[in-house]
Amino acid sequence: MRPTNANKRGLFRTLKRHFWGYFFVLPAAVLFILFLWTPIVKGFVFSFYNVDFVKGNTFVGWDNYKTVFEDNLIGVAIRNTLYYMALGLLIGFWVPIVFAIAISELRRFQGVSRIAAYLPNVIPVVVLYGLWRWLYDPVGPINALLKGLGLNPIMFMADSKWSMFALVLMETWQQFGSALLIYLAAVVSIPKDWYEAAEIDGAGVMARIRHITLPSIRNLILLLLVMQLIATSQGFQSQLAMLDGGPINSTLTYGLVIVKYAFSRLEYGVASAMGVLMFFVLAVLAVLQFRMTNKGDD
């Protein structure tokens, strides 16, 4: 069915009325397509090619995906990544929630507390890694404290049982400030009348947190949970900079294997195939998050 003249005039008036809005959105849309979706599409395409920027690309079909599933090291990396994600949830996920609620209950020094919590985020990563390597050193402050308590020193950087834990502890200290500010903004936006009514009814601090604060920020918690799972599933920077996947591949994550395939082995096709597989897994996580959020709203 062809559009009538009235429909055309209506469309023209709509475009004319919102012209400046579309005009200002256009640069952002172009950058979004150019720097986000174009690499994603190219990644899908390159996953079916043997990428060679000198001789040209060669179509190899599903061979790159076969390489991914046949590489035993990738299985180790997946297990390490799942362990890394679990440690991130166990050690770091609840920290900003607790601190945000605690700071919101303060009657004084809230501003100072926010600044102190966020300060680790502004430390350059080079300085951060140097600082924590010194802290984790066999003769560093942490082991000196353990020795003073009569305990055996821990080889954080050399013992495969402690290496991933050490990295997660470092990243929790550095990054929890950003999440804390987000949670704190959500907590302070809760109507104070609810808390006052609860206090009149005799509710204590823990009761107010359980029945007012946590239900009010439930959707935010779910959102940041999925965001943390996505971020940790892609983690490789600290593993590469601190230990390069060691000791004995104990900190070799999936993202680090992608980096090694792409920039050490120069097998961009295999790295793209790994990225595509990760894309689908993270897409499933995002869909689950939206479904959980919508179910909570209903």
PDB file of C-alpha atoms in Angstrom:
ATOM      1  CA  MET A   1       0.000   0.000   0.000  1.00  0.00           C
ATOM      2  CA  ARG A   2       1.502   3.314  -1.105  1.00  0.00           C
ATOM      3  CA  PRO A   3       1.638   6.208   1.361  1.00  0.00           C
ATOM      4  CA  THR A   4      -0.971   8.879   0.705  1.00  0.00           C
ATOM      5  CA  ASN A   5      -0.165  12.551   0.292  1.00  0.00           C
ATOM      6  CA  ALA A   6      -1.538  13.195   3.773  1.00  0.00           C
ATOM      7  CA  ASN A   7       0.848  10.628   5.259  1.00  0.00           C
ATOM      8  CA  LYS A   8       3.753  12.148   3.341  1.00  0.00           C
ATOM      9  CA  ARG A   9       2.876  15.632   4.589  1.00  0.00           C
ATOM     10  CA  GLY A  10       2.580  14.319   8.144  1.00  0.00           C
ATOM     11  CA  LEU A  11       5.982  12.647   7.899  1.00  0.00           C
ATOM     12  CA  PHE A  12       7.509  15.802   6.455  1.00  0.00           C
ATOM     13  CA  ARG A  13       6.073  17.932   9.284  1.00  0.00           C
ATOM     14  CA  THR A  14       7.420  15.476  11.866  1.00  0.00           C
ATOM     15  CA  LEU A  15      10.900  15.561  10.333  1.00  0.00           C
ATOM     16  CA  LYS A  16      10.776  19.338  10.111  1.00  0.00           C
ATOM     17  CA  ARG A  17       9.660  19.694  13.730  1.00  0.00           C
ATOM     18  CA  HIS A  18      12.428  17.405  15.025  1.00  0.00           C
ATOM     19  CA  PHE A  19      15.106  18.421  12.522  1.00  0.00           C
ATOM     20  CA  TRP A  20      17.488  19.990  15.027  1.00  0.00           C
ATOM     21  CA  GLY A  21      17.110  17.056  17.387  1.00  0.00           C
ATOM     22  CA  TYR A  22      18.096  14.622  14.629  1.00  0.00           C
ATOM     23  CA  PHE A  23      20.872  16.992  13.555  1.00  0.00           C
ATOM     24  CA  PHE A  24      22.532  16.986  16.982  1.00  0.00           C
ATOM     25  CA  VAL A  25      22.048  13.232  17.463  1.00  0.00           C
ATOM     26  CA  LEU A  26      23.571  12.427  14.052  1.00  0.00           C
ATOM     27  CA  PRO A  27      27.277  12.862  15.019  1.00  0.00           C
ATOM     28  CA  ALA A  28      26.859  10.575  18.037  1.00  0.00           C
ATOM     29  CA  ALA A  29      25.018   8.015  15.889  1.00  0.00           C
ATOM     30  CA  VAL A  30      27.781   8.110  13.257  1.00  0.00           C
ATOM     31  CA  LEU A  31      30.496   7.611  15.887  1.00  0.00           C
ATOM     32  CA  PHE A  32      28.449   4.828  17.500  1.00  0.00           C
ATOM     33  CA  ILE A  33      28.129   2.961  14.196  1.00  0.00           C
ATOM     34  CA  LEU A  34      31.705   3.663  13.102  1.00  0.00           C
ATOM     35  CA  PHE A  35      33.551   2.735  16.289  1.00  0.00           C
ATOM     36  CA  LEU A  36      31.207   0.178  17.868  1.00  0.00           C
ATOM     37  CA  TRP A  37      29.079  -1.698  15.375  1.00  0.00           C
ATOM     38  CA  THR A  38      31.572  -1.653  12.493  1.00  0.00           C
ATOM     39  CA  PRO A  39      34.236  -3.505  14.568  1.00  0.00           C
ATOM     40  CA  ILE A  40      31.562  -5.956  15.769  1.00  0.00           C
ATOM     41  CA  VAL A  41      30.493  -6.745  12.202  1.00  0.00           C
ATOM     42  CA  LYS A  42      34.123  -7.031  11.076  1.00  0.00           C
ATOM     43  CA  GLY A  43      34.817  -9.365  13.982  1.00  0.00           C
ATOM     44  CA  PHE A  44      32.043 -11.672  12.782  1.00  0.00           C
ATOM     45  CA  VAL A  45      33.456 -11.571   9.241  1.00  0.00           C
ATOM     46  CA  PHE A  46      37.093 -12.091  10.294  1.00  0.00           C
ATOM     47  CA  SER A  47      36.116 -15.142  12.353  1.00  0.00           C
ATOM     48  CA  PHE A  48      35.677 -17.020   9.056  1.00  0.00           C
ATOM     49  CA  TYR A  49      38.987 -15.862   7.547  1.00  0.00           C
ATOM     50  CA  ASN A  50      42.684 -16.356   7.978  1.00  0.00           C
ATOM     51  CA  VAL A  51      43.508 -12.688   8.417  1.00  0.00           C
ATOM     52  CA  ASP A  52      46.714 -11.497   6.783  1.00  0.00           C
ATOM     53  CA  PHE A  53      47.103  -7.752   6.351  1.00  0.00           C
ATOM     54  CA  VAL A  54      50.018  -8.229   3.924  1.00  0.00           C
ATOM     55  CA  LYS A  55      48.989 -11.064   1.612  1.00  0.00           C
ATOM     56  CA  GLY A  56      45.258 -10.629   2.041  1.00  0.00           C
ATOM     57  CA  ASN A  57      42.587 -12.566   3.867  1.00  0.00           C
ATOM     58  CA  THR A  58      41.754 -16.175   3.033  1.00  0.00           C
ATOM     59  CA  PHE A  59      38.350 -17.722   3.698  1.00  0.00           C
ATOM     60  CA  VAL A  60      38.691 -20.762   5.980  1.00  0.00           C
ATOM     61  CA  GLY A  61      35.069 -21.364   6.991  1.00  0.00           C
ATOM     62  CA  TRP A  62      34.667 -22.883  10.448  1.00  0.00           C
ATOM     63  CA  ASP A  63      38.364 -23.723  10.904  1.00  0.00           C
ATOM     64  CA  ASN A  64      38.910 -20.884  13.381  1.00  0.00           C
ATOM     65  CA  TYR A  65      36.070 -22.146  15.550  1.00  0.00           C
ATOM     66  CA  LYS A  66      37.480 -25.681  15.370  1.00  0.00           C
ATOM     67  CA  THR A  67      40.805 -24.319  16.611  1.00  0.00           C
ATOM     68  CA  VAL A  68      39.041 -22.688  19.545  1.00  0.00           C
ATOM     69  CA  PHE A  69      37.300 -25.903  20.606  1.00  0.00           C
ATOM     70  CA  GLU A  70      40.400 -28.065  20.081  1.00  0.00           C
ATOM     71  CA  ASP A  71      42.834 -25.867  22.027  1.00  0.00           C
ATOM     72  CA  ASN A  72      43.190 -27.350  25.519  1.00  0.00           C
ATOM     73  CA  LEU A  73      44.605 -24.053  26.794  1.00  0.00           C
ATOM     74  CA  ILE A  74      41.282 -22.354  26.079  1.00  0.00           C
ATOM     75  CA  GLY A  75      39.562 -24.848  28.387  1.00  0.00           C
ATOM     76  CA  VAL A  76      41.987 -23.860  31.136  1.00  0.00           C
ATOM     77  CA  ALA A  77      41.294 -20.192  30.396  1.00  0.00           C
ATOM     78  CA  ILE A  78      37.530 -20.710  30.633  1.00  0.00           C
ATOM     79  CA  ARG A  79      37.874 -22.394  34.028  1.00  0.00           C
ATOM     80  CA  ASN A  80      40.146 -19.600  35.238  1.00  0.00           C
ATOM     81  CA  THR A  81      37.692 -16.983  33.957  1.00  0.00           C
ATOM     82  CA  LEU A  82      34.766 -18.618  35.763  1.00  0.00           C
ATOM     83  CA  TYR A  83      36.881 -18.774  38.932  1.00  0.00           C
ATOM     84  CA  TYR A  84      37.832 -15.118  38.463  1.00  0.00           C
ATOM     85  CA  MET A  85      34.162 -14.157  38.034  1.00  0.00           C
ATOM     86  CA  ALA A  86      33.164 -16.148  41.127  1.00  0.00           C
ATOM     87  CA  LEU A  87      35.892 -14.534  43.234  1.00  0.00           C
ATOM     88  CA  GLY A  88      34.804 -11.126  41.980  1.00  0.00           C
ATOM     89  CA  LEU A  89      31.264 -11.793  43.196  1.00  0.00           C
ATOM     90  CA  LEU A  90      32.362 -13.354  46.474  1.00  0.00           C
ATOM     91  CA  ILE A  91      34.968 -10.739  47.390  1.00  0.00           C
ATOM     92  CA  GLY A  92      34.059  -7.562  45.581  1.00  0.00           C
ATOM     93  CA  PHE A  93      30.399  -7.397  44.589  1.00  0.00           C
ATOM     94  CA  TRP A  94      28.907  -6.854  48.042  1.00  0.00           C
ATOM     95  CA  VAL A  95      31.576  -4.377  49.210  1.00  0.00           C
ATOM     96  CA  PRO A  96      30.180  -1.216  47.503  1.00  0.00           C
ATOM     97  CA  ILE A  97      26.637  -2.106  48.621  1.00  0.00           C
ATOM     98  CA  VAL A  98      27.688  -2.376  52.265  1.00  0.00           C
ATOM     99  CA  PHE A  99      29.786   0.786  52.150  1.00  0.00           C
ATOM    100  CA  ALA A 100      27.059   2.769  50.348  1.00  0.00           C
ATOM    101  CA  ILE A 101      24.466   1.829  52.972  1.00  0.00           C
ATOM    102  CA  ALA A 102      26.926   2.520  55.792  1.00  0.00           C
ATOM    103  CA  ILE A 103      27.847   5.963  54.418  1.00  0.00           C
ATOM    104  CA  SER A 104      24.173   6.832  53.873  1.00  0.00           C
ATOM    105  CA  GLU A 105      23.562   6.161  57.581  1.00  0.00           C
ATOM    106  CA  LEU A 106      26.305   8.593  58.625  1.00  0.00           C
ATOM    107  CA  ARG A 107      25.157  11.864  60.108  1.00  0.00           C
ATOM    108  CA  ARG A 108      28.547  13.539  59.570  1.00  0.00           C
ATOM    109  CA  PHE A 109      31.546  13.255  57.212  1.00  0.00           C
ATOM    110  CA  GLN A 110      29.549  11.803  54.288  1.00  0.00           C
ATOM    111  CA  GLY A 111      31.436  13.962  51.789  1.00  0.00           C
ATOM    112  CA  VAL A 112      34.833  12.956  53.137  1.00  0.00           C
ATOM    113  CA  SER A 113      33.820   9.288  53.098  1.00  0.00           C
ATOM    114  CA  ARG A 114      32.751   9.485  49.449  1.00  0.00           C
ATOM    115  CA  ILE A 115      36.031  11.084  48.425  1.00  0.00           C
ATOM    116  CA  ALA A 116      38.081   8.569  50.394  1.00  0.00           C
ATOM    117  CA  ALA A 117      36.195   5.656  48.814  1.00  0.00           C
ATOM    118  CA  TYR A 118      36.657   6.997  45.286  1.00  0.00           C
ATOM    119  CA  LEU A 119      40.343   7.951  45.575  1.00  0.00           C
ATOM    120  CA  PRO A 120      41.696   4.492  44.524  1.00  0.00           C
ATOM    121  CA  ASN A 121      39.933   4.938  41.149  1.00  0.00           C
ATOM    122  CA  VAL A 122      42.099   7.922  40.247  1.00  0.00           C
ATOM    123  CA  ILE A 123      45.399   6.107  40.801  1.00  0.00           C
ATOM    124  CA  PRO A 124      47.076   5.319  37.437  1.00  0.00           C
ATOM    125  CA  VAL A 125      47.176   1.581  36.785  1.00  0.00           C
ATOM    126  CA  VAL A 126      50.976   1.602  36.402  1.00  0.00           C
ATOM    127  CA  VAL A 127      51.323   3.042  39.905  1.00  0.00           C
ATOM    128  CA  LEU A 128      48.617   0.693  41.170  1.00  0.00           C
ATOM    129  CA  TYR A 129      50.351  -2.435  39.891  1.00  0.00           C
ATOM    130  CA  GLY A 130      53.697  -1.311  41.280  1.00  0.00           C
ATOM    131  CA  LEU A 131      52.115  -0.559  44.659  1.00  0.00           C
ATOM    132  CA  TRP A 132      50.432  -3.954  44.944  1.00  0.00           C
ATOM    133  CA  ARG A 133      53.476  -5.887  43.738  1.00  0.00           C
ATOM    134  CA  TRP A 134      55.337  -4.240  46.617  1.00  0.00           C
ATOM    135  CA  LEU A 135      52.514  -5.107  49.037  1.00  0.00           C
ATOM    136  CA  TYR A 136      52.500  -8.730  47.844  1.00  0.00           C
ATOM    137  CA  ASP A 137      56.293  -9.073  47.866  1.00  0.00           C
ATOM    138  CA  PRO A 138      57.658 -11.929  50.027  1.00  0.00           C
ATOM    139  CA  VAL A 139      59.321  -9.289  52.231  1.00  0.00           C
ATOM    140  CA  GLY A 140      56.581  -6.694  51.715  1.00  0.00           C
ATOM    141  CA  PRO A 141      54.214  -5.184  54.300  1.00  0.00           C
ATOM    142  CA  ILE A 142      51.549  -7.909  54.143  1.00  0.00           C
ATOM    143  CA  ASN A 143      53.999 -10.755  54.709  1.00  0.00           C
ATOM    144  CA  ALA A 144      55.795  -8.710  57.346  1.00  0.00           C
ATOM    145  CA  LEU A 145      52.473  -8.402  59.179  1.00  0.00           C
ATOM    146  CA  LEU A 146      51.843 -12.139  58.842  1.00  0.00           C
ATOM    147  CA  LYS A 147      55.324 -12.866  60.160  1.00  0.00           C
ATOM    148  CA  GLY A 148      54.715 -10.543  63.098  1.00  0.00           C
ATOM    149  CA  LEU A 149      51.554 -12.520  63.894  1.00  0.00           C
ATOM    150  CA  GLY A 150      53.530 -15.762  63.827  1.00  0.00           C
ATOM    151  CA  LEU A 151      52.061 -16.945  60.501  1.00  0.00           C
ATOM    152  CA  ASN A 152      53.862 -18.275  57.461  1.00  0.00           C
ATOM    153  CA  PRO A 153      54.383 -15.837  54.561  1.00  0.00           C
ATOM    154  CA  ILE A 154      52.190 -16.184  51.469  1.00  0.00           C
ATOM    155  CA  MET A 155      53.730 -16.116  48.001  1.00  0.00           C
ATOM    156  CA  PHE A 156      50.895 -14.173  46.360  1.00  0.00           C
ATOM    157  CA  MET A 157      52.643 -13.773  43.015  1.00  0.00           C
ATOM    158  CA  ALA A 158      54.331 -17.194  42.887  1.00  0.00           C
ATOM    159  CA  ASP A 159      51.723 -19.553  44.360  1.00  0.00           C
ATOM    160  CA  SER A 160      49.021 -20.596  41.888  1.00  0.00           C
ATOM    161  CA  LYS A 161      46.577 -21.063  44.775  1.00  0.00           C
ATOM    162  CA  TRP A 162      46.797 -17.389  45.761  1.00  0.00           C
ATOM    163  CA  SER A 163      47.557 -15.546  42.524  1.00  0.00           C
ATOM    164  CA  MET A 164      43.988 -15.051  41.272  1.00  0.00           C
ATOM    165  CA  PHE A 165      42.781 -14.144  44.764  1.00  0.00           C
ATOM    166  CA  ALA A 166      45.515 -11.515  44.975  1.00  0.00           C
ATOM    167  CA  LEU A 167      44.445  -9.928  41.679  1.00  0.00           C
ATOM    168  CA  VAL A 168      40.760  -9.838  42.665  1.00  0.00           C
ATOM    169  CA  LEU A 169      41.604  -8.261  46.022  1.00  0.00           C
ATOM    170  CA  MET A 170      43.646  -5.576  44.256  1.00  0.00           C
ATOM    171  CA  GLU A 171      40.905  -4.811  41.724  1.00  0.00           C
ATOM    172  CA  THR A 172      38.237  -4.704  44.429  1.00  0.00           C
ATOM    173  CA  TRP A 173      40.225  -2.077  46.319  1.00  0.00           C
ATOM    174  CA  GLN A 174      40.730  -0.042  43.153  1.00  0.00           C
ATOM    175  CA  GLN A 175      37.300  -0.203  41.532  1.00  0.00           C
ATOM    176  CA  PHE A 176      34.661  -0.432  44.242  1.00  0.00           C
ATOM    177  CA  GLY A 177      34.505   3.369  44.561  1.00  0.00           C
ATOM    178  CA  SER A 178      32.645   3.846  41.273  1.00  0.00           C
ATOM    179  CA  ALA A 179      29.966   1.302  42.130  1.00  0.00           C
ATOM    180  CA  LEU A 180      29.734   2.764  45.638  1.00  0.00           C
ATOM    181  CA  LEU A 181      28.823   6.201  44.278  1.00  0.00           C
ATOM    182  CA  ILE A 182      26.141   4.670  42.042  1.00  0.00           C
ATOM    183  CA  TYR A 183      24.636   2.721  44.927  1.00  0.00           C
ATOM    184  CA  LEU A 184      24.898   5.727  47.219  1.00  0.00           C
ATOM    185  CA  ALA A 185      23.023   7.921  44.710  1.00  0.00           C
ATOM    186  CA  ALA A 186      20.255   5.313  44.590  1.00  0.00           C
ATOM    187  CA  VAL A 187      20.093   4.970  48.367  1.00  0.00           C
ATOM    188  CA  VAL A 188      19.884   8.703  49.099  1.00  0.00           C
ATOM    189  CA  SER A 189      17.132   9.062  46.474  1.00  0.00           C
ATOM    190  CA  ILE A 190      14.816   6.803  48.509  1.00  0.00           C
ATOM    191  CA  PRO A 191      12.089   8.980  50.098  1.00  0.00           C
ATOM    192  CA  LYS A 192      12.993   9.807  53.689  1.00  0.00           C
ATOM    193  CA  ASP A 193       9.330   9.538  54.637  1.00  0.00           C
ATOM    194  CA  TRP A 194       9.596   5.768  54.321  1.00  0.00           C
ATOM    195  CA  TYR A 195      12.418   5.641  56.848  1.00  0.00           C
ATOM    196  CA  GLU A 196      10.648   8.024  59.196  1.00  0.00           C
ATOM    197  CA  ALA A 197       7.476   5.920  59.085  1.00  0.00           C
ATOM    198  CA  ALA A 198       9.533   2.786  59.755  1.00  0.00           C
ATOM    199  CA  GLU A 199      11.249   4.452  62.746  1.00  0.00           C
ATOM    200  CA  ILE A 200       7.864   5.474  64.152  1.00  0.00           C
ATOM    201  CA  ASP A 201       6.761   1.848  63.865  1.00  0.00           C
ATOM    202  CA  GLY A 202       9.843   0.831  65.844  1.00  0.00           C
ATOM    203  CA  ALA A 203      11.973  -0.560  63.005  1.00  0.00           C
ATOM    204  CA  GLY A 204      15.705  -0.680  63.705  1.00  0.00           C
ATOM    205  CA  VAL A 205      18.570  -0.045  61.308  1.00  0.00           C
ATOM    206  CA  MET A 206      18.746  -3.622  60.035  1.00  0.00           C
ATOM    207  CA  ALA A 207      14.979  -3.790  59.549  1.00  0.00           C
ATOM    208  CA  ARG A 208      15.010  -0.549  57.549  1.00  0.00           C
ATOM    209  CA  ILE A 209      17.834  -1.844  55.372  1.00  0.00           C
ATOM    210  CA  ARG A 210      16.135  -5.189  54.808  1.00  0.00           C
ATOM    211  CA  HIS A 211      12.614  -3.929  54.103  1.00  0.00           C
ATOM    212  CA  ILE A 212      13.252  -0.510  52.527  1.00  0.00           C
ATOM    213  CA  THR A 213      16.797   0.002  51.235  1.00  0.00           C
ATOM    214  CA  LEU A 214      17.533  -3.342  49.568  1.00  0.00           C
ATOM    215  CA  PRO A 215      14.118  -3.728  47.859  1.00  0.00           C
ATOM    216  CA  SER A 216      14.372  -0.150  46.564  1.00  0.00           C
ATOM    217  CA  ILE A 217      17.745  -0.743  44.864  1.00  0.00           C
ATOM    218  CA  ARG A 218      17.042  -4.340  43.764  1.00  0.00           C
ATOM    219  CA  ASN A 219      16.960  -3.524  40.040  1.00  0.00           C
ATOM    220  CA  LEU A 220      20.181  -1.543  40.322  1.00  0.00           C
ATOM    221  CA  ILE A 221      21.843  -4.479  42.075  1.00  0.00           C
ATOM    222  CA  LEU A 222      20.758  -6.808  39.256  1.00  0.00           C
ATOM    223  CA  LEU A 223      22.034  -4.363  36.640  1.00  0.00           C
ATOM    224  CA  LEU A 224      25.450  -3.936  38.265  1.00  0.00           C
ATOM    225  CA  LEU A 225      25.619  -7.694  38.841  1.00  0.00           C
ATOM    226  CA  VAL A 226      25.329  -8.342  35.108  1.00  0.00           C
ATOM    227  CA  MET A 227      27.740  -5.500  34.351  1.00  0.00           C
ATOM    228  CA  GLN A 228      30.298  -6.990  36.735  1.00  0.00           C
ATOM    229  CA  LEU A 229      29.874 -10.454  35.196  1.00  0.00           C
ATOM    230  CA  ILE A 230      30.437  -8.958  31.753  1.00  0.00           C
ATOM    231  CA  ALA A 231      33.467  -6.956  32.900  1.00  0.00           C
ATOM    232  CA  THR A 232      35.114  -9.874  34.708  1.00  0.00           C
ATOM    233  CA  SER A 233      34.428 -12.259  31.818  1.00  0.00           C
ATOM    234  CA  GLN A 234      36.455  -9.891  29.623  1.00  0.00           C
ATOM    235  CA  GLY A 235      39.193  -9.274  32.182  1.00  0.00           C
ATOM    236  CA  PHE A 236      42.812  -9.566  31.084  1.00  0.00           C
ATOM    237  CA  GLN A 237      44.634  -6.330  31.945  1.00  0.00           C
ATOM    238  CA  SER A 238      45.768  -7.100  35.478  1.00  0.00           C
ATOM    239  CA  GLN A 239      46.442 -10.743  34.594  1.00  0.00           C
ATOM    240  CA  LEU A 240      48.682  -9.623  31.724  1.00  0.00           C
ATOM    241  CA  ALA A 241      50.447  -6.769  33.509  1.00  0.00           C
ATOM    242  CA  MET A 242      51.025  -8.491  36.850  1.00  0.00           C
ATOM    243  CA  LEU A 243      51.683 -12.137  35.964  1.00  0.00           C
ATOM    244  CA  ASP A 244      51.220 -12.633  32.198  1.00  0.00           C
ATOM    245  CA  GLY A 245      48.838 -15.493  32.925  1.00  0.00           C
ATOM    246  CA  GLY A 246      51.124 -17.260  35.394  1.00  0.00           C
ATOM    247  CA  PRO A 247      52.141 -18.892  37.559  1.00  0.00           C
ATOM    248  CA  ILE A 248      51.452 -22.171  35.714  1.00  0.00           C
ATOM    249  CA  ASN A 249      48.601 -20.552  33.746  1.00  0.00           C
ATOM    250  CA  SER A 250      46.652 -19.972  36.977  1.00  0.00           C
ATOM    251  CA  THR A 251      45.665 -16.422  35.916  1.00  0.00           C
ATOM    252  CA  LEU A 252      45.284 -17.132  32.199  1.00  0.00           C
ATOM    253  CA  THR A 253      41.790 -15.836  31.432  1.00  0.00           C
ATOM    254  CA  TYR A 254      39.711 -16.115  28.270  1.00  0.00           C
ATOM    255  CA  GLY A 255      40.282 -12.448  27.437  1.00  0.00           C
ATOM    256  CA  LEU A 256      44.029 -12.870  27.874  1.00  0.00           C
ATOM    257  CA  VAL A 257      44.037 -15.830  25.473  1.00  0.00           C
ATOM    258  CA  ILE A 258      42.260 -13.637  22.898  1.00  0.00           C
ATOM    259  CA  VAL A 259      44.966 -11.001  23.322  1.00  0.00           C
ATOM    260  CA  LYS A 260      47.722 -13.596  22.940  1.00  0.00           C
ATOM    261  CA  TYR A 261      46.145 -15.104  19.806  1.00  0.00           C
ATOM    262  CA  ALA A 262      45.717 -11.660  18.263  1.00  0.00           C
ATOM    263  CA  PHE A 263      48.934  -9.857  19.213  1.00  0.00           C
ATOM    264  CA  SER A 264      51.442 -12.605  20.026  1.00  0.00           C
ATOM    265  CA  ARG A 265      50.515 -15.318  17.515  1.00  0.00           C
ATOM    266  CA  LEU A 266      48.989 -12.834  15.025  1.00  0.00           C
ATOM    267  CA  GLU A 267      46.071 -15.230  14.454  1.00  0.00           C
ATOM    268  CA  TYR A 268      43.372 -12.582  14.234  1.00  0.00           C
ATOM    269  CA  GLY A 269      40.817 -14.989  12.783  1.00  0.00           C
ATOM    270  CA  VAL A 270      40.965 -17.299  15.796  1.00  0.00           C
ATOM    271  CA  ALA A 271      40.883 -14.308  18.148  1.00  0.00           C
ATOM    272  CA  SER A 272      37.811 -13.011  16.297  1.00  0.00           C
ATOM    273  CA  ALA A 273      36.121 -16.407  16.611  1.00  0.00           C
ATOM    274  CA  MET A 274      36.755 -16.364  20.356  1.00  0.00           C
ATOM    275  CA  GLY A 275      35.334 -12.847  20.516  1.00  0.00           C
ATOM    276  CA  VAL A 276      32.193 -13.908  18.652  1.00  0.00           C
ATOM    277  CA  LEU A 277      31.612 -16.783  21.069  1.00  0.00           C
ATOM    278  CA  MET A 278      32.050 -14.409  23.999  1.00  0.00           C
ATOM    279  CA  PHE A 279      29.642 -11.970  22.348  1.00  0.00           C
ATOM    280  CA  PHE A 280      26.852 -14.559  22.298  1.00  0.00           C
ATOM    281  CA  VAL A 281      27.463 -15.600  25.904  1.00  0.00           C
ATOM    282  CA  LEU A 282      27.363 -11.976  27.077  1.00  0.00           C
ATOM    283  CA  ALA A 283      24.260 -11.327  24.966  1.00  0.00           C
ATOM    284  CA  VAL A 284      22.519 -14.162  26.814  1.00  0.00           C
ATOM    285  CA  LEU A 285      23.540 -12.588  30.145  1.00  0.00           C
ATOM    286  CA  ALA A 286      22.152  -9.227  29.009  1.00  0.00           C
ATOM    287  CA  VAL A 287      18.827 -10.798  27.954  1.00  0.00           C
ATOM    288  CA  LEU A 288      18.557 -12.575  31.303  1.00  0.00           C
ATOM    289  CA  GLN A 289      19.212  -9.300  33.099  1.00  0.00           C
ATOM    290  CA  PHE A 290      16.472  -7.485  31.162  1.00  0.00           C
ATOM    291  CA  ARG A 291      14.018 -10.303  31.808  1.00  0.00           C
ATOM    292  CA  MET A 292      14.815 -10.288  35.527  1.00  0.00           C
ATOM    293  CA  THR A 293      14.454  -6.493  35.656  1.00  0.00           C
ATOM    294  CA  ASN A 294      11.119  -6.510  33.812  1.00  0.00           C
ATOM    295  CA  LYS A 295       9.859  -9.324  36.028  1.00  0.00           C
ATOM    296  CA  GLY A 296      10.812  -7.281  39.086  1.00  0.00           C
ATOM    297  CA  ASP A 297       8.930  -4.259  37.707  1.00  0.00           C
ATOM    298  CA  ASP A 298       5.790  -6.354  37.145  1.00  0.00           C
TER     299      ASP A 298
END
